[in-house]
Amino acid sequence: MQNAVILINTDKGQVKAVAERLADVEGISEVYSTCGRYDLVAIARTPDFESLAELVTERLNAVEGIRDTETLNAMQVHSRHDLETMFSLGW
């Protein structure tokens, strides 16, 4: 499984609309509106790197209202929970 944190800035007045669109994108498990430097934080969970690359470069580019993104690709997970089972996408 490939996990990433995607930091997102939206066009002015588009935070809620973009968050709702992102929540419907396959591979995005959660979207948080935030205070500070970024408008939204999306958590991506995909079966492999190729799927993550397609998500970031194609599906996110199709979401209207996104101004810019920064993707943080997770290298290792540090958790007491079995995240693989909790967030299984069934792929």
XYZ file of N, CA and C in Angstrom:
273
model
N 0.842 -1.177 0.000
C 0.000 0.000 0.000
C 0.883 1.234 0.000
N 0.450 2.244 -0.739
C 1.143 3.524 -0.832
C 0.280 4.589 -0.159
N 0.834 5.315 0.789
C 0.110 6.371 1.483
C 0.792 7.702 1.226
N -0.007 8.769 1.173
C 0.544 10.107 0.982
C -0.355 11.128 1.648
N 0.263 12.222 2.050
C -0.456 13.386 2.550
C -0.354 14.432 1.446
N -1.504 14.955 1.033
C -1.514 15.948 -0.041
C -1.998 17.273 0.541
N -1.125 18.264 0.500
C -1.423 19.597 1.003
C -1.961 20.420 -0.162
N -3.095 21.078 0.049
C -3.816 21.696 -1.068
C -4.205 23.125 -0.742
N -4.002 24.016 -1.705
C -4.571 25.356 -1.662
C -5.605 25.466 -2.770
N -6.709 26.119 -2.444
C -7.814 26.240 -3.388
C -7.932 27.672 -3.886
N -8.721 27.836 -4.928
C -9.091 29.169 -5.357
C -9.928 29.804 -4.261
N -9.930 31.108 -4.196
C -10.653 31.847 -3.164
C -12.127 31.432 -3.124
N -12.597 31.117 -1.912
C -13.994 30.748 -1.715
C -14.363 29.339 -2.138
N -13.369 28.501 -2.429
C -13.642 27.161 -2.969
C -13.303 26.016 -2.016
N -12.958 26.318 -0.766
C -12.491 25.263 0.149
C -13.524 24.155 0.300
N -14.745 24.495 0.661
C -15.763 23.466 0.899
C -16.087 22.683 -0.377
N -16.242 23.381 -1.479
C -16.582 22.707 -2.742
C -15.467 21.752 -3.172
N -14.225 22.191 -3.054
C -13.101 21.330 -3.431
C -13.018 20.135 -2.491
N -13.201 20.356 -1.196
C -13.159 19.253 -0.237
C -14.206 18.197 -0.572
N -15.401 18.636 -0.920
C -16.466 17.692 -1.272
C -16.134 16.932 -2.555
N -15.551 17.614 -3.532
C -15.149 16.931 -4.769
C -14.049 15.914 -4.489
N -13.073 16.318 -3.676
C -11.962 15.412 -3.353
C -12.433 14.167 -2.620
N -13.403 14.323 -1.746
C -13.906 13.181 -0.966
C -14.482 12.096 -1.873
N -14.874 12.468 -3.083
C -15.431 11.507 -4.041
C -14.382 10.896 -4.968
N -13.138 11.340 -4.867
C -12.078 10.849 -5.748
C -11.556 9.511 -5.229
N -11.530 8.526 -6.102
C -11.006 7.208 -5.736
C -9.541 7.327 -5.320
N -9.216 6.789 -4.159
C -7.857 6.849 -3.637
C -7.688 7.877 -2.531
N -8.642 8.779 -2.387
C -8.615 9.751 -1.293
C -9.477 9.191 -0.174
N -8.874 8.956 1.003
C -9.641 8.359 2.096
C -10.233 9.398 3.038
N -9.564 10.545 3.191
C -10.064 11.609 4.064
C -9.635 12.950 3.502
N -10.430 13.972 3.791
C -10.076 15.348 3.441
C -10.378 16.212 4.662
N -9.401 16.998 5.072
C -9.556 17.886 6.225
C -9.397 19.327 5.781
N -10.302 20.206 6.195
C -10.060 21.635 6.021
C -9.200 22.068 7.205
N -8.267 22.972 6.945
C -7.288 23.327 7.960
C -7.095 24.834 8.048
N -6.482 25.254 9.140
C -6.061 26.641 9.324
C -4.578 26.705 8.995
N -4.125 27.846 8.556
C -2.696 27.998 8.318
C -2.359 28.084 6.851
N -1.211 27.568 6.510
C -0.620 27.712 5.184
C -1.414 27.018 4.073
N -2.075 25.910 4.395
C -2.833 25.142 3.403
C -4.306 25.156 3.757
N -5.140 25.122 2.718
C -6.587 25.118 2.909
C -7.109 23.730 3.265
N -6.542 22.709 2.627
C -7.009 21.334 2.796
C -5.832 20.379 2.928
N -6.076 19.284 3.631
C -5.133 18.169 3.681
C -5.916 16.927 3.286
N -5.456 16.251 2.249
C -6.094 15.006 1.801
C -5.154 13.848 2.090
N -5.727 12.742 2.549
C -4.960 11.519 2.781
C -5.251 10.572 1.624
N -4.181 10.187 0.951
C -4.306 9.267 -0.179
C -3.820 7.893 0.233
N -4.565 6.871 -0.163
C -4.182 5.485 0.097
C -4.433 4.707 -1.192
N -3.367 4.233 -1.789
C -3.475 3.509 -3.058
C -2.699 2.194 -2.952
N -3.010 1.248 -3.817
C -2.347 -0.058 -3.708
C -0.867 -0.045 -4.082
N -0.441 0.911 -4.930
C 0.953 0.941 -5.364
C 1.324 2.351 -5.811
N 2.619 2.552 -6.091
C 3.106 3.875 -6.453
C 2.501 4.363 -7.767
N 2.321 3.465 -8.722
C 1.756 3.863 -10.011
C 0.347 4.427 -9.838
N -0.441 3.819 -8.964
C -1.794 4.316 -8.692
C -1.752 5.673 -8.009
N -0.794 5.857 -7.112
C -0.638 7.153 -6.455
C -0.239 8.218 -7.471
N 0.681 7.886 -8.341
C 1.118 8.832 -9.372
C -0.050 9.238 -10.267
N -0.887 8.286 -10.638
C -2.055 8.580 -11.473
C -3.042 9.455 -10.713
N -3.239 9.182 -9.440
C -4.129 9.981 -8.612
C -3.663 11.440 -8.570
N -2.392 11.641 -8.276
C -1.861 12.998 -8.097
C -1.767 13.751 -9.427
N -1.303 13.094 -10.470
C -1.058 13.810 -11.724
C -2.269 13.890 -12.645
N -3.243 13.010 -12.473
C -4.396 13.022 -13.362
C -5.704 13.339 -12.646
N -6.066 12.526 -11.655
C -7.370 12.736 -11.004
C -7.449 14.054 -10.246
N -6.395 14.420 -9.524
C -6.429 15.687 -8.797
C -6.422 16.877 -9.747
N -5.711 16.768 -10.867
C -5.704 17.850 -11.854
C -7.082 18.096 -12.450
N -7.956 17.104 -12.395
C -9.300 17.235 -12.943
C -10.270 17.882 -11.956
N -9.842 18.084 -10.692
C -10.720 18.670 -9.680
C -10.680 20.187 -9.810
N -11.807 20.758 -10.162
C -11.909 22.197 -10.339
C -11.757 22.919 -8.999
N -10.994 24.001 -9.000
C -10.845 24.819 -7.806
C -9.548 24.621 -7.050
N -8.746 23.632 -7.456
C -7.444 23.434 -6.808
C -6.439 24.398 -7.441
N -5.794 25.205 -6.612
C -4.789 26.152 -7.104
C -3.409 25.501 -7.161
N -2.998 24.830 -6.069
C -1.717 24.124 -6.071
C -1.708 23.047 -4.993
N -0.780 22.114 -5.145
C -0.671 20.994 -4.210
C 0.790 20.726 -3.882
N 0.981 20.060 -2.770
C 2.288 19.514 -2.404
C 2.024 18.127 -1.844
N 2.655 17.122 -2.436
C 2.419 15.743 -2.033
C 3.584 15.231 -1.206
N 3.256 14.694 -0.043
C 4.254 14.098 0.846
C 4.046 12.588 0.819
N 4.914 11.886 0.135
C 4.807 10.439 0.001
C 5.331 9.778 1.272
N 4.506 8.965 1.905
C 4.895 8.306 3.154
C 5.939 7.233 2.873
N 6.984 7.250 3.676
C 8.049 6.254 3.536
C 7.826 5.066 4.466
N 7.482 5.353 5.726
C 7.220 4.321 6.718
C 6.033 4.764 7.555
N 5.307 3.794 8.050
C 4.210 4.110 8.959
C 4.619 3.709 10.373
N 4.292 4.570 11.316
C 4.578 4.311 12.725
C 3.251 4.407 13.456
N 2.687 3.252 13.783
C 1.365 3.219 14.395
C 1.204 1.943 15.198
N 0.345 2.021 16.182
C 0.004 0.828 16.958
C -1.188 0.102 16.353
N -1.757 0.664 15.300
C -2.937 0.094 14.662
C -2.543 -0.613 13.372
N -3.321 -1.580 12.979
C -3.115 -2.270 11.717
C -3.772 -1.435 10.622
N -3.054 -0.423 10.133
C -3.620 0.496 9.157
C -3.938 -0.190 7.828
N -3.176 -1.184 7.490
C -3.417 -1.918 6.227
C -4.830 -2.489 6.225
N -5.262 -3.062 7.337
C -6.598 -3.635 7.440
C -7.656 -2.547 7.601
N -7.360 -1.539 8.436
C -8.323 -0.474 8.683
C -8.697 0.286 7.424
N -7.740 0.489 6.532
C -7.968 1.306 5.351
C -7.904 0.478 4.062
N -8.203 -0.785 4.160
C -8.172 -1.629 2.986
C -9.128 -1.102 1.935
N -8.602 -0.923 0.721
C -9.410 -0.407 -0.377
C -10.047 -1.517 -1.192
N -9.702 -2.737 -0.868
C -10.275 -3.864 -1.586
C -9.788 -3.977 -3.022
N -8.561 -3.491 -3.311
C -8.035 -3.535 -4.667
C -7.352 -4.822 -4.918
